[in-house]
Structure formats: C-alpha cells, structure tokens
Short mmCIF file of C-alpha atoms in Angstrom, two decimals:
data_model
loop_
_atom_site.label_atom_id
_atom_site.label_comp_id
_atom_site.label_asym_id
_atom_site.label_seq_id
_atom_site.Cartn_x
_atom_site.Cartn_y
_atom_site.Cartn_z
CA MET G 1 -76.00 -1.36 79.17
CA ARG G 2 -76.90 2.33 78.74
CA GLY G 3 -74.27 3.06 81.60
CA LEU G 4 -71.72 1.40 79.56
CA LEU G 5 -72.52 3.23 76.60
CA ALA G 6 -72.03 6.62 78.90
CA ALA G 7 -68.92 4.78 80.19
CA ASN G 8 -67.00 4.60 77.14
CA THR G 9 -68.18 7.48 75.33
CA LYS G 10 -67.36 9.88 78.56
CA GLN G 11 -63.68 8.02 79.05
CA LEU G 12 -63.14 8.66 74.69
CA VAL G 13 -64.12 12.08 75.21
CA ARG G 14 -62.00 12.75 78.21
CA SER G 15 -58.92 10.97 76.90
CA ILE G 16 -58.51 13.74 74.36
CA HIS G 17 -58.83 16.34 77.19
CA SER G 18 -55.28 16.42 77.97
CA VAL G 19 -54.11 17.64 74.66
CA ALA G 20 -55.50 21.04 73.67
CA ALA G 21 -55.60 20.76 69.87
CA PRO G 22 -54.88 24.46 68.05
CA TRP G 23 -57.97 26.09 67.21
CA ARG G 24 -58.69 27.04 63.55
CA SER G 25 -58.92 30.48 62.84
CA THR G 26 -61.44 31.17 59.66
CA ALA G 27 -60.30 35.02 59.50
CA VAL G 28 -58.19 34.73 56.98
CA GLY G 29 -57.48 37.13 54.15
CA ARG G 30 -60.55 37.00 51.49
CA ARG G 31 -60.02 37.13 47.96
CA ASP G 32 -62.48 37.13 45.27
CA SER G 33 -63.63 33.68 44.44
CA SER G 34 -65.95 34.72 41.45
CA CYS G 35 -65.27 33.47 38.06
CA SER G 36 -63.60 35.93 35.27
CA SER G 37 -66.41 36.97 32.60
CA GLY G 38 -65.35 34.77 30.27
CA GLU G 39 -65.41 31.98 32.90
CA GLU G 40 -68.85 32.80 33.41
CA ASN G 41 -69.94 33.08 29.64
CA ALA G 42 -68.18 29.72 28.58
CA MET G 43 -70.65 27.36 30.99
CA LEU G 44 -73.54 29.70 30.04
CA ARG G 45 -72.59 28.95 26.26
CA HIS G 46 -72.31 25.74 26.64
CA LEU G 47 -75.51 25.08 28.73
CA THR G 48 -77.15 27.36 26.13
CA SER G 49 -76.04 25.53 23.31
CA LYS G 50 -76.99 22.14 24.89
CA ILE G 51 -80.75 23.25 25.47
CA LYS G 52 -81.23 24.78 22.38
CA ALA G 53 -79.90 21.35 20.52
CA THR G 54 -81.77 18.86 23.01
CA GLY G 55 -84.49 20.91 24.45
CA PRO G 56 -84.69 21.80 28.24
CA ILE G 57 -82.61 19.81 30.57
CA SER G 58 -83.56 18.63 34.18
CA VAL G 59 -82.10 20.55 37.17
CA ALA G 60 -80.14 17.24 37.71
CA GLU G 61 -78.51 17.51 34.84
CA TYR G 62 -78.09 21.29 35.34
CA MET G 63 -76.50 20.97 38.63
CA ARG G 64 -74.37 17.99 37.07
CA GLU G 65 -72.68 20.34 34.08
CA ALA G 66 -72.42 23.19 36.75
CA LEU G 67 -70.62 21.49 39.61
CA THR G 68 -68.91 18.60 37.80
CA ASN G 69 -68.27 19.40 34.01
CA PRO G 70 -64.47 17.96 33.66
CA VAL G 71 -63.25 21.41 32.11
CA MET G 72 -65.57 23.85 33.61
CA GLY G 73 -67.57 22.42 36.58
CA TYR G 74 -67.32 24.47 39.68
CA TYR G 75 -65.80 21.73 41.72
CA VAL G 76 -63.15 20.80 39.32
CA LYS G 77 -61.70 24.26 39.08
CA LYS G 78 -62.83 26.21 42.05
CA ASN G 79 -61.10 26.39 45.92
CA MET G 80 -64.66 27.13 47.10
CA LEU G 81 -64.07 26.25 50.83
CA GLY G 82 -63.02 28.57 53.68
CA ALA G 83 -63.21 32.19 54.46
CA ASP G 84 -61.96 33.11 50.76
CA GLY G 85 -64.05 30.76 49.03
CA ASP G 86 -67.85 30.81 48.92
CA PHE G 87 -68.80 28.84 52.14
CA ILE G 88 -67.30 27.29 55.45
CA THR G 89 -67.99 23.94 56.89
CA SER G 90 -67.94 22.56 60.47
CA PRO G 91 -64.70 21.23 60.30
CA GLU G 92 -62.94 24.64 58.93
CA ILE G 93 -64.80 26.33 61.93
CA SER G 94 -63.52 24.40 64.86
CA GLN G 95 -61.27 20.83 65.27
CA ILE G 96 -63.78 20.10 68.19
CA PHE G 97 -66.31 19.11 65.46
CA GLY G 98 -63.97 16.35 63.82
CA GLU G 99 -62.64 15.03 67.20
CA LEU G 100 -66.00 14.45 68.39
CA LEU G 101 -66.53 12.29 64.94
CA GLY G 102 -63.50 10.52 65.86
CA VAL G 103 -65.01 9.56 69.16
CA TRP G 104 -68.26 8.51 67.32
CA ALA G 105 -66.20 6.32 64.96
CA ILE G 106 -64.17 4.70 67.68
CA SER G 107 -67.65 3.98 69.62
CA GLU G 108 -69.10 2.17 66.78
CA TRP G 109 -66.17 0.10 66.20
CA MET G 110 -66.06 -0.98 69.95
CA ALA G 111 -69.79 -1.52 69.33
CA ALA G 112 -68.98 -3.66 66.75
CA GLY G 113 -66.66 -5.91 68.58
CA ARG G 114 -63.17 -4.36 68.05
CA PRO G 115 -62.69 -5.82 64.46
CA ASP G 116 -59.30 -6.05 63.34
CA GLY G 117 -59.17 -3.64 60.81
CA LEU G 118 -61.08 0.18 60.46
CA GLN G 119 -61.65 1.62 57.23
CA LEU G 120 -62.29 5.69 57.77
CA VAL G 121 -63.98 6.54 54.59
CA GLU G 122 -65.05 10.10 53.89
CA LEU G 123 -67.24 11.26 50.82
CA GLY G 124 -66.18 14.68 49.70
CA PRO G 125 -63.43 15.28 52.11
CA GLY G 126 -63.07 19.10 51.41
CA LYS G 127 -59.80 20.39 52.23
CA GLY G 128 -59.02 17.08 54.34
CA SER G 129 -59.38 18.87 57.85
CA LEU G 130 -62.07 16.58 59.17
CA ALA G 131 -60.34 13.52 58.59
CA ALA G 132 -56.99 15.09 59.89
CA ASP G 133 -58.95 16.24 63.10
CA VAL G 134 -60.39 12.34 63.26
CA LEU G 135 -57.13 10.72 62.38
CA ARG G 136 -55.54 12.93 65.44
CA VAL G 137 -57.89 11.28 67.61
CA PHE G 138 -57.20 7.88 66.65
CA ALA G 139 -53.51 8.87 67.22
CA GLN G 140 -54.35 9.92 70.78
CA LEU G 141 -56.66 6.81 71.25
CA ARG G 142 -54.35 4.68 69.90
CA SER G 143 -54.47 2.12 73.11
CA VAL G 144 -58.32 1.57 72.78
CA LEU G 145 -57.76 0.79 68.89
CA SER G 146 -55.10 -1.53 70.23
CA ALA G 147 -53.80 -3.14 67.27
CA ALA G 148 -56.51 -2.42 64.71
CA SER G 149 -55.49 -1.53 61.27
CA VAL G 150 -56.29 1.98 60.38
CA SER G 151 -56.59 3.15 57.17
CA LEU G 152 -58.20 6.54 55.55
CA HIS G 153 -60.07 6.20 52.09
CA LEU G 154 -61.07 9.57 50.89
CA VAL G 155 -63.79 9.79 47.65
CA GLU G 156 -63.21 12.83 45.91
CA VAL G 157 -63.75 13.72 42.01
CA SER G 158 -62.18 17.10 42.05
CA PRO G 159 -58.44 17.13 41.36
CA LEU G 160 -58.05 20.47 42.99
CA LEU G 161 -59.29 19.73 46.29
CA SER G 162 -57.27 16.09 46.20
CA GLY G 163 -54.62 18.01 46.28
CA LEU G 164 -55.51 20.34 49.01
CA GLN G 165 -56.44 17.20 50.91
CA ALA G 166 -52.89 15.48 50.18
CA GLN G 167 -51.08 18.73 51.72
CA THR G 168 -53.40 18.61 54.62
CA LEU G 169 -53.02 15.05 55.11
CA LEU G 170 -49.37 14.26 54.03
CA GLY G 171 -47.79 17.41 53.90
CA THR G 172 -47.22 17.46 49.91
CA ASP G 173 -49.68 16.50 46.55
CA GLN G 174 -45.98 14.99 44.91
CA GLU G 175 -47.87 11.66 44.91
CA GLN G 176 -48.11 9.90 41.76
CA ILE G 177 -52.01 10.36 39.89
CA ARG G 178 -53.10 6.79 38.02
CA ASP G 179 -56.22 8.10 35.98
CA ASP G 180 -56.63 4.32 34.55
CA ALA G 181 -56.97 3.03 38.19
CA PRO G 182 -59.33 2.81 41.07
CA VAL G 183 -56.83 4.33 43.41
CA TYR G 184 -55.60 7.28 41.66
CA LYS G 185 -53.66 8.90 44.51
CA SER G 186 -52.09 7.34 47.45
CA GLY G 187 -49.73 7.96 50.65
CA ARG G 188 -48.91 7.76 53.92
CA THR G 189 -49.77 10.11 57.12
CA GLN G 190 -46.63 11.12 58.88
CA ALA G 191 -47.98 8.98 61.79
CA GLY G 192 -47.76 6.11 58.96
CA THR G 193 -51.35 5.80 58.20
CA PRO G 194 -52.04 4.73 54.70
CA VAL G 195 -54.14 7.24 52.71
CA SER G 196 -55.96 6.08 49.11
CA TRP G 197 -58.06 8.37 46.88
CA TYR G 198 -60.89 7.11 44.73
CA ARG G 199 -63.51 8.80 42.46
CA ARG G 200 -66.35 6.47 43.18
CA LEU G 201 -67.51 4.69 46.20
CA ASP G 202 -67.39 1.39 44.57
CA ASP G 203 -63.84 1.92 44.14
CA VAL G 204 -63.22 1.40 48.35
CA PRO G 205 -62.15 -1.85 48.75
CA PRO G 206 -64.76 -3.92 51.29
CA GLY G 207 -64.07 -4.24 55.04
CA PHE G 208 -65.17 -2.88 58.16
CA GLY G 209 -65.55 0.63 57.45
CA VAL G 210 -67.00 4.37 59.17
CA PHE G 211 -68.20 6.16 56.58
CA LEU G 212 -68.36 10.01 56.91
CA ALA G 213 -70.31 12.21 54.80
CA HIS G 214 -70.55 15.59 55.93
CA GLU G 215 -71.92 18.23 53.59
CA PHE G 216 -71.71 15.75 50.74
CA PHE G 217 -75.47 14.56 49.79
CA ASP G 218 -76.58 18.65 49.77
CA ALA G 219 -74.47 18.88 46.51
CA LEU G 220 -75.68 16.12 44.68
CA PRO G 221 -77.95 16.39 41.88
CA ILE G 222 -81.80 17.00 42.34
CA HIS G 223 -84.84 16.67 40.24
CA LYS G 224 -87.69 19.17 40.90
CA PHE G 225 -91.25 18.22 40.63
CA GLN G 226 -94.61 19.98 40.49
CA ARG G 227 -98.03 18.85 41.08
CA THR G 228 -100.52 20.04 38.51
CA GLU G 229 -103.99 19.50 37.44
CA ARG G 230 -102.88 16.77 35.03
CA GLY G 231 -100.53 15.16 37.63
CA TRP G 232 -96.80 15.34 38.49
CA ARG G 233 -94.54 17.43 36.20
CA GLU G 234 -91.18 17.60 36.09
CA VAL G 235 -89.25 21.31 36.44
CA MET G 236 -86.92 21.86 33.95
CA VAL G 237 -84.10 24.20 33.01
CA ASP G 238 -84.87 26.04 29.62
CA VAL G 239 -83.52 29.17 27.69
CA ASP G 240 -85.56 32.38 28.68
CA PRO G 241 -86.81 33.54 25.39
CA ASP G 242 -87.62 37.12 26.88
CA ALA G 243 -84.04 37.83 28.14
CA SER G 244 -81.11 37.06 26.01
CA GLY G 245 -78.25 35.28 28.04
CA ARG G 246 -80.86 33.84 30.70
CA LEU G 247 -81.96 30.73 31.84
CA ARG G 248 -85.49 29.98 33.81
CA LEU G 249 -87.21 27.24 35.15
CA ALA G 250 -90.08 25.69 33.12
CA LEU G 251 -92.45 22.68 33.56
CA ALA G 252 -92.29 19.91 31.15
CA PRO G 253 -95.49 19.45 29.38
CA ALA G 254 -95.59 16.04 29.49
CA PRO G 255 -94.38 13.45 32.31
CA THR G 256 -91.13 12.36 32.13
CA MET G 257 -89.44 9.15 32.87
CA ALA G 258 -88.11 10.91 36.29
CA SER G 259 -91.61 12.20 37.50
CA SER G 260 -93.07 8.69 36.57
CA THR G 261 -90.71 7.02 38.95
CA LEU G 262 -89.54 9.16 40.97
CA VAL G 263 -92.26 10.43 43.35
CA GLN G 264 -93.91 8.65 45.90
CA PRO G 265 -97.56 7.69 45.42
CA ASP G 266 -98.51 8.58 49.03
CA GLU G 267 -96.84 12.02 48.42
CA THR G 268 -98.70 14.82 50.07
CA ARG G 269 -96.82 18.19 49.04
CA ASP G 270 -97.23 20.06 45.75
CA HIS G 271 -93.47 20.50 45.02
CA VAL G 272 -90.95 17.84 45.71
CA GLU G 273 -87.00 17.19 45.26
CA VAL G 274 -85.75 13.98 44.76
CA CYS G 275 -81.84 13.02 44.77
CA ALA G 276 -81.88 9.78 42.95
CA GLU G 277 -78.01 9.95 42.68
CA GLY G 278 -77.83 10.16 46.29
CA GLY G 279 -80.38 7.26 46.90
CA VAL G 280 -77.82 5.21 45.09
CA ILE G 281 -75.05 6.32 46.96
CA VAL G 282 -77.21 5.44 50.24
CA GLN G 283 -78.11 1.91 49.18
CA GLN G 284 -74.39 1.43 48.30
CA LEU G 285 -73.52 2.36 51.86
CA ALA G 286 -75.95 0.19 53.22
CA ARG G 287 -75.26 -2.92 51.46
CA ARG G 288 -71.66 -2.32 52.50
CA ILE G 289 -72.43 -2.11 55.88
CA SER G 290 -74.82 -5.15 55.83
CA ARG G 291 -72.09 -7.47 54.21
CA HIS G 292 -68.57 -5.95 55.92
CA GLY G 293 -70.41 -4.37 59.22
CA GLY G 294 -69.57 -0.99 59.76
CA ALA G 295 -71.72 2.55 60.11
CA ALA G 296 -72.20 5.84 58.40
CA LEU G 297 -72.67 9.11 59.81
CA ILE G 298 -74.55 11.58 57.55
CA ALA G 299 -74.51 15.35 58.56
CA ASP G 300 -76.05 18.00 56.28
CA TYR G 301 -78.79 20.74 55.58
CA GLY G 302 -81.60 18.86 55.61
CA HIS G 303 -85.43 18.02 56.52
CA ASP G 304 -87.49 14.90 57.29
CA GLY G 305 -89.53 14.87 54.43
CA THR G 306 -91.22 18.49 55.10
CA LYS G 307 -89.84 20.80 52.90
CA THR G 308 -90.49 21.88 49.28
CA ASP G 309 -88.50 23.89 47.31
CA THR G 310 -84.76 24.13 48.85
CA PHE G 311 -82.90 24.64 45.74
CA ARG G 312 -80.08 27.14 45.96
CA ALA G 313 -76.62 28.69 45.46
CA PHE G 314 -73.90 30.46 47.43
CA LYS G 315 -71.36 32.47 46.25
CA GLY G 316 -69.18 34.69 48.26
CA HIS G 317 -70.98 33.40 51.35
CA ARG G 318 -74.03 34.89 50.19
CA LEU G 319 -77.39 33.61 48.29
CA HIS G 320 -77.01 33.60 44.94
CA ASP G 321 -79.41 33.24 42.27
CA PRO G 322 -78.85 29.26 41.17
CA LEU G 323 -79.56 29.91 37.61
CA GLU G 324 -77.09 32.64 37.44
CA THR G 325 -73.11 32.24 36.57
CA PRO G 326 -73.62 28.30 36.11
CA GLY G 327 -70.02 26.92 37.16
CA CYS G 328 -69.08 29.98 39.59
CA ALA G 329 -71.40 29.03 42.34
CA ASP G 330 -72.24 26.47 44.68
CA LEU G 331 -75.51 24.62 44.01
CA THR G 332 -77.08 22.82 46.72
CA ALA G 333 -80.27 21.44 48.12
CA ASP G 334 -81.24 19.89 51.42
CA VAL G 335 -81.42 16.54 52.11
CA ASP G 336 -84.53 14.69 52.55
CA PHE G 337 -83.58 12.51 55.21
CA SER G 338 -86.98 10.58 54.97
CA TYR G 339 -85.70 9.84 51.48
CA VAL G 340 -82.61 8.45 52.60
CA ARG G 341 -84.27 6.13 55.74
CA ARG G 342 -86.85 5.07 52.73
CA VAL G 343 -83.79 3.50 50.15
CA ALA G 344 -81.29 2.40 53.26
CA GLU G 345 -83.82 0.57 55.35
CA PRO G 346 -84.20 -2.68 53.60
CA LEU G 347 -80.62 -3.33 54.09
CA ALA G 348 -79.32 -1.21 57.18
CA ALA G 349 -80.96 0.46 60.24
CA CYS G 350 -81.30 4.15 60.52
CA VAL G 351 -81.39 6.43 63.38
CA GLY G 352 -81.99 10.21 63.33
CA PRO G 353 -82.02 12.59 61.95
CA LEU G 354 -81.13 14.56 65.02
CA ALA G 355 -80.28 18.19 65.17
CA GLN G 356 -76.42 18.89 65.09
CA ARG G 357 -76.76 21.09 68.32
CA THR G 358 -78.05 18.18 69.97
CA PHE G 359 -75.98 15.68 68.62
CA LEU G 360 -72.73 17.39 69.37
CA LYS G 361 -74.27 18.10 73.02
CA ASN G 362 -74.65 14.29 73.43
CA MET G 363 -71.39 13.54 72.42
CA GLY G 364 -69.82 15.76 74.86
CA ILE G 365 -68.89 18.97 73.23
CA ASP G 366 -69.88 21.12 76.55
CA VAL G 367 -67.26 19.02 78.53
CA ARG G 368 -64.55 19.33 75.76
CA MET G 369 -65.11 23.30 75.85
CA GLU G 370 -64.87 23.64 79.56
CA VAL G 371 -61.57 21.75 79.58
CA LEU G 372 -60.13 23.89 76.77
CA LEU G 373 -61.41 27.08 77.94
CA ARG G 374 -59.87 26.41 81.57
CA ASN G 375 -56.48 25.41 80.09
CA CYS G 376 -56.50 28.64 78.02
CA ASP G 377 -54.53 31.89 79.06
CA ASP G 378 -54.92 33.78 75.69
CA GLU G 379 -58.15 35.99 75.89
CA ALA G 380 -58.10 35.98 71.68
CA THR G 381 -58.20 32.13 71.33
CA ARG G 382 -60.60 31.98 74.26
CA ASP G 383 -62.93 34.30 72.01
CA GLN G 384 -62.31 32.32 69.07
CA LEU G 385 -63.28 28.90 71.13
CA THR G 386 -66.49 30.41 72.18
CA SER G 387 -67.41 31.92 68.80
CA SER G 388 -66.79 28.62 67.11
CA TYR G 389 -68.65 26.65 69.58
CA ARG G 390 -71.65 29.26 68.93
CA THR G 391 -71.51 28.68 65.36
CA LEU G 392 -71.60 25.05 65.74
CA THR G 393 -74.45 24.78 68.20
CA ASP G 394 -76.62 28.01 68.24
CA GLY G 395 -80.18 27.59 66.70
CA ASP G 396 -80.07 30.31 64.28
CA GLN G 397 -76.45 29.37 62.91
CA MET G 398 -75.82 25.57 62.06
CA GLY G 399 -76.98 24.13 65.53
CA GLU G 400 -80.65 23.41 64.07
CA ARG G 401 -79.69 23.94 60.23
CA PHE G 402 -77.58 20.58 60.18
CA LEU G 403 -79.15 17.21 60.68
CA PHE G 404 -77.63 13.93 61.56
CA SER G 405 -78.55 10.75 60.55
CA ALA G 406 -76.50 7.32 61.01
CA LEU G 407 -76.77 4.11 59.01
CA LEU G 408 -76.36 0.73 60.86
CA HIS G 409 -75.74 -2.94 60.28
CA PRO G 410 -79.31 -4.28 61.40
CA ALA G 411 -77.78 -6.58 64.23
CA ARG G 412 -76.39 -3.29 65.64
CA LEU G 413 -79.78 -2.49 67.05
CA GLU G 414 -81.35 -6.05 67.43
CA GLU G 415 -82.92 -6.59 70.44
CA PRO G 416 -82.65 -9.94 72.31
CA ARG G 417 -85.10 -12.52 71.64
CA ALA G 418 -86.84 -14.17 74.46
CA THR G 419 -85.83 -17.52 75.53
CA ALA G 420 -88.29 -20.58 76.67
CA GLY G 421 -87.48 -24.10 78.02
CA LEU G 422 -83.82 -25.16 77.57
CA GLU G 423 -82.75 -22.28 75.88
CA LEU G 424 -83.02 -20.65 79.29
CA GLU G 425 -79.74 -22.41 80.14
CA LYS G 426 -77.69 -20.50 77.34
CA LYS G 427 -76.29 -17.65 77.57
CA LYS G 428 -78.49 -14.52 76.69
CA LYS G 429 -77.40 -11.98 74.15
CA ALA G 430 -77.09 -8.78 75.46
CA ALA G 431 -79.32 -5.75 74.99
CA PRO G 432 -77.55 -3.48 72.14
CA LEU G 433 -75.77 -0.27 72.90
CA PRO G 434 -77.47 3.08 72.17
CA VAL G 435 -75.54 4.61 69.56
CA ALA G 436 -73.37 7.65 70.56
CA GLY G 437 -74.73 10.94 69.71
CA PHE G 438 -78.42 9.79 69.33
CA ALA G 439 -78.90 8.79 72.75
CA GLN G 440 -78.53 11.39 75.43
CA ILE G 441 -75.99 10.86 78.25
CA ARG G 442 -74.43 12.54 81.57
CA PHE G 443 -71.20 13.72 81.61
#
C-alpha cells in the first residue's frame, strides 16, 4: 500500500512538470508600510481610554483590537503582504509551494474514495496566491479529478484583502458585496470554478472539504499566563504609569476566568500561551471532517508544546515591540501544535507536526525543482528559483521554523481489524494509505 501511495503522489507531481509555471518575484518596489502618526495615535488613544475605563485587558483582547478593529485594525486597513508590506509568506515566494499543496489536496481526495464534490477551503487566504496555485494544479490534473465538482471557499474578514484575492482569482473586484449574507462576495475564475467569500468558517456550506490554513492560526489572539507562588496569573496589557503614551505588560493580581480554565493541570512550563479562539476553530474543522469527510492542513510558525514566550510583532520585515504602534504592525505568536492535537483528537485523527523542509521534500519539491531548472535557460530565473527553494527549505530560514500538521477523518488511519471464523471468507479491508507529505517516499 505504501508503494501505491508513492505511485499516486509521484504521478501527480510529475503530471505538473510539463508546465513550467512562472516564477513569482518578491523583488518589487518597496514602500513605507508604516502608519501615519495620526493613525498610530488613534489606536493607542482608543486602547488607553478602554484600559482606563475598565481596567487592564488581556493580551487576547489587545490583539483582537489591534488586528481586527473594524475601523482601525491592522488587517482591516493595511496591505501587509509582500516585499512592500510587513512580511512575506511562502506562496508569495514560490508557486511551487502552492503546487505541492494542490497535489496534497488531490491525494487526500483520492484516499477518501474520490467523492463527487471537492470543496477547497482556505482560512486567511492572503492575496489569493496559494488558492490560485492550487487551482492551477487542479486544472492541470483535471483528468484525475474526473467529473468531481470543484469549488473554492475563502474565509476572510478583511475587505482590503478580499479585494486583492478577487483580483488574483477573478481578474476583477467588481463582484457584489452583501453585508447581511453568509456569502458576502462571489464570482467565477476564468476556468469557471465558483469562488465564495465568508467571514466565518461556520458559514461555509457542509460537504467534503480540504481545508488549508497557512499562517492563519499564528495571528489569532492568545492569552498569556505566568506561574507564580500564588498559582497561575494572566499577563495583562496595562497603561504604563511611568511613561506617558506607552503600554506595558503586567500580571493580574488575582485569577481570571481564562487562567482558571485554559491552563492544563499537568502543565510543566512556567509561562504558557493559549489560543482559545484557535482551539474553537480547530474543533470546528475536526467536527466538519468527522461529519462530512475531508482533511485539513495547518502550516505555521509553531512548536509541539515546548516554547513559552513567543508573542511578537513584525513591521517592515523586522521584529517590532508588540506594544508599540498598535494597529500598525502585525502581531503574532507561535502555534502550539500540542494544543491543536489535544482539542482535535476527540473528533479527528492528527498527524504531525513535521518541519516544512521535511514535508516539502516528502511531497517531491526536489523533483519539481530539477525539472524547472532543466527546462530554464534564463540565468536570472534560475537564480530566483534556487533562492526561493532555499528560502522554503533551509533550516535557518523557513525550513525548520514552519511546521505542518494535518487533521483527518478518524477512518482515514484505521487499521483493518483481525478476522476470525466465518469472517475470513469476507473481503478484508485494505490497510490505510500513509498521508502524503507525512510519509517518506522515494522518487
């Protein structure tokens, strides 16, 4: 059966070799992505007034306000992606990344018995580059997908980013926006694939789905907790009494609802970050997969329950004080994949986490690179391809910092039960296929 998995994955990867997709350059003109002083002061004044009126706020509430405030939030008003923004994601570095995730999606669809429908659902789709690369692979492998009905569903809260996604996927952002409906924007790609936009995962219609969450969970609000002699205390955001116009972190003097419920009794670390909102979404994914079939692939900065203080900010591609210029910098924290596994496993099977370097090599990135380089005569393009490959796979860049984990239907990994007596005459169930990307295969 492992040989069958290798044959399927190798055939899918090699099927896209004949088309050398255009490389995606990140060396575009830079611009100052920082906020004006008025914008900086507006969010700071808002948070300062809130804290003075009701008391210190949790780090989760601070992140929620700074990132998704409907008027001043970073994700609502900023184009933060790319070389001219505050950070660059893997799909913006190389189209090969999205191609291999497209192969992964098809391999899980095949492992599920080739259902009639395939919903590709992406959480936090950025500029739409990843979805576009996956759909291109779907188009090239249309003979494999056969008569399956393919649709794209994007979960996005930012009006600015949804517009960029529409430009990337549809070639226009002139689609009607319906604020009072679950689907607030819709259209079709040039190839005819229907695309729909939602603000919440719960609004995506039920059905067999492959869910992609790339650099999504690291931006969700976290609660921070510190072990003290008096027990666990939550880390709060407060006004700094010694510096006008500045915020600071401070321990809550007494237990909070979050510190009493979110820290595990057997926790051994002295400082813990818990993303309760992420846990809810993971449970939603697991519940949908258990009921309707499918798989979810989560790729993010992360750890497996070992790190402590990872709360930080990025501005202009540099680390930035997370309490300075709220609303004008990206706030993030590493994903705790042990927490993801703990909240998902009652409903779904989990594999990983696995380093991005290992996952991409298991998916055949080296084979794909060899073909592209062999068919490329332009030296500048070859250098760009090589640089992108190193960025994605080198251990001191993204190769070890990003982790991959997958949520699967429990039946996906079930071993065949032993047969006895009359049952020996019945057809024995085949052993489950290993999950592409999480099992080493030879090309």
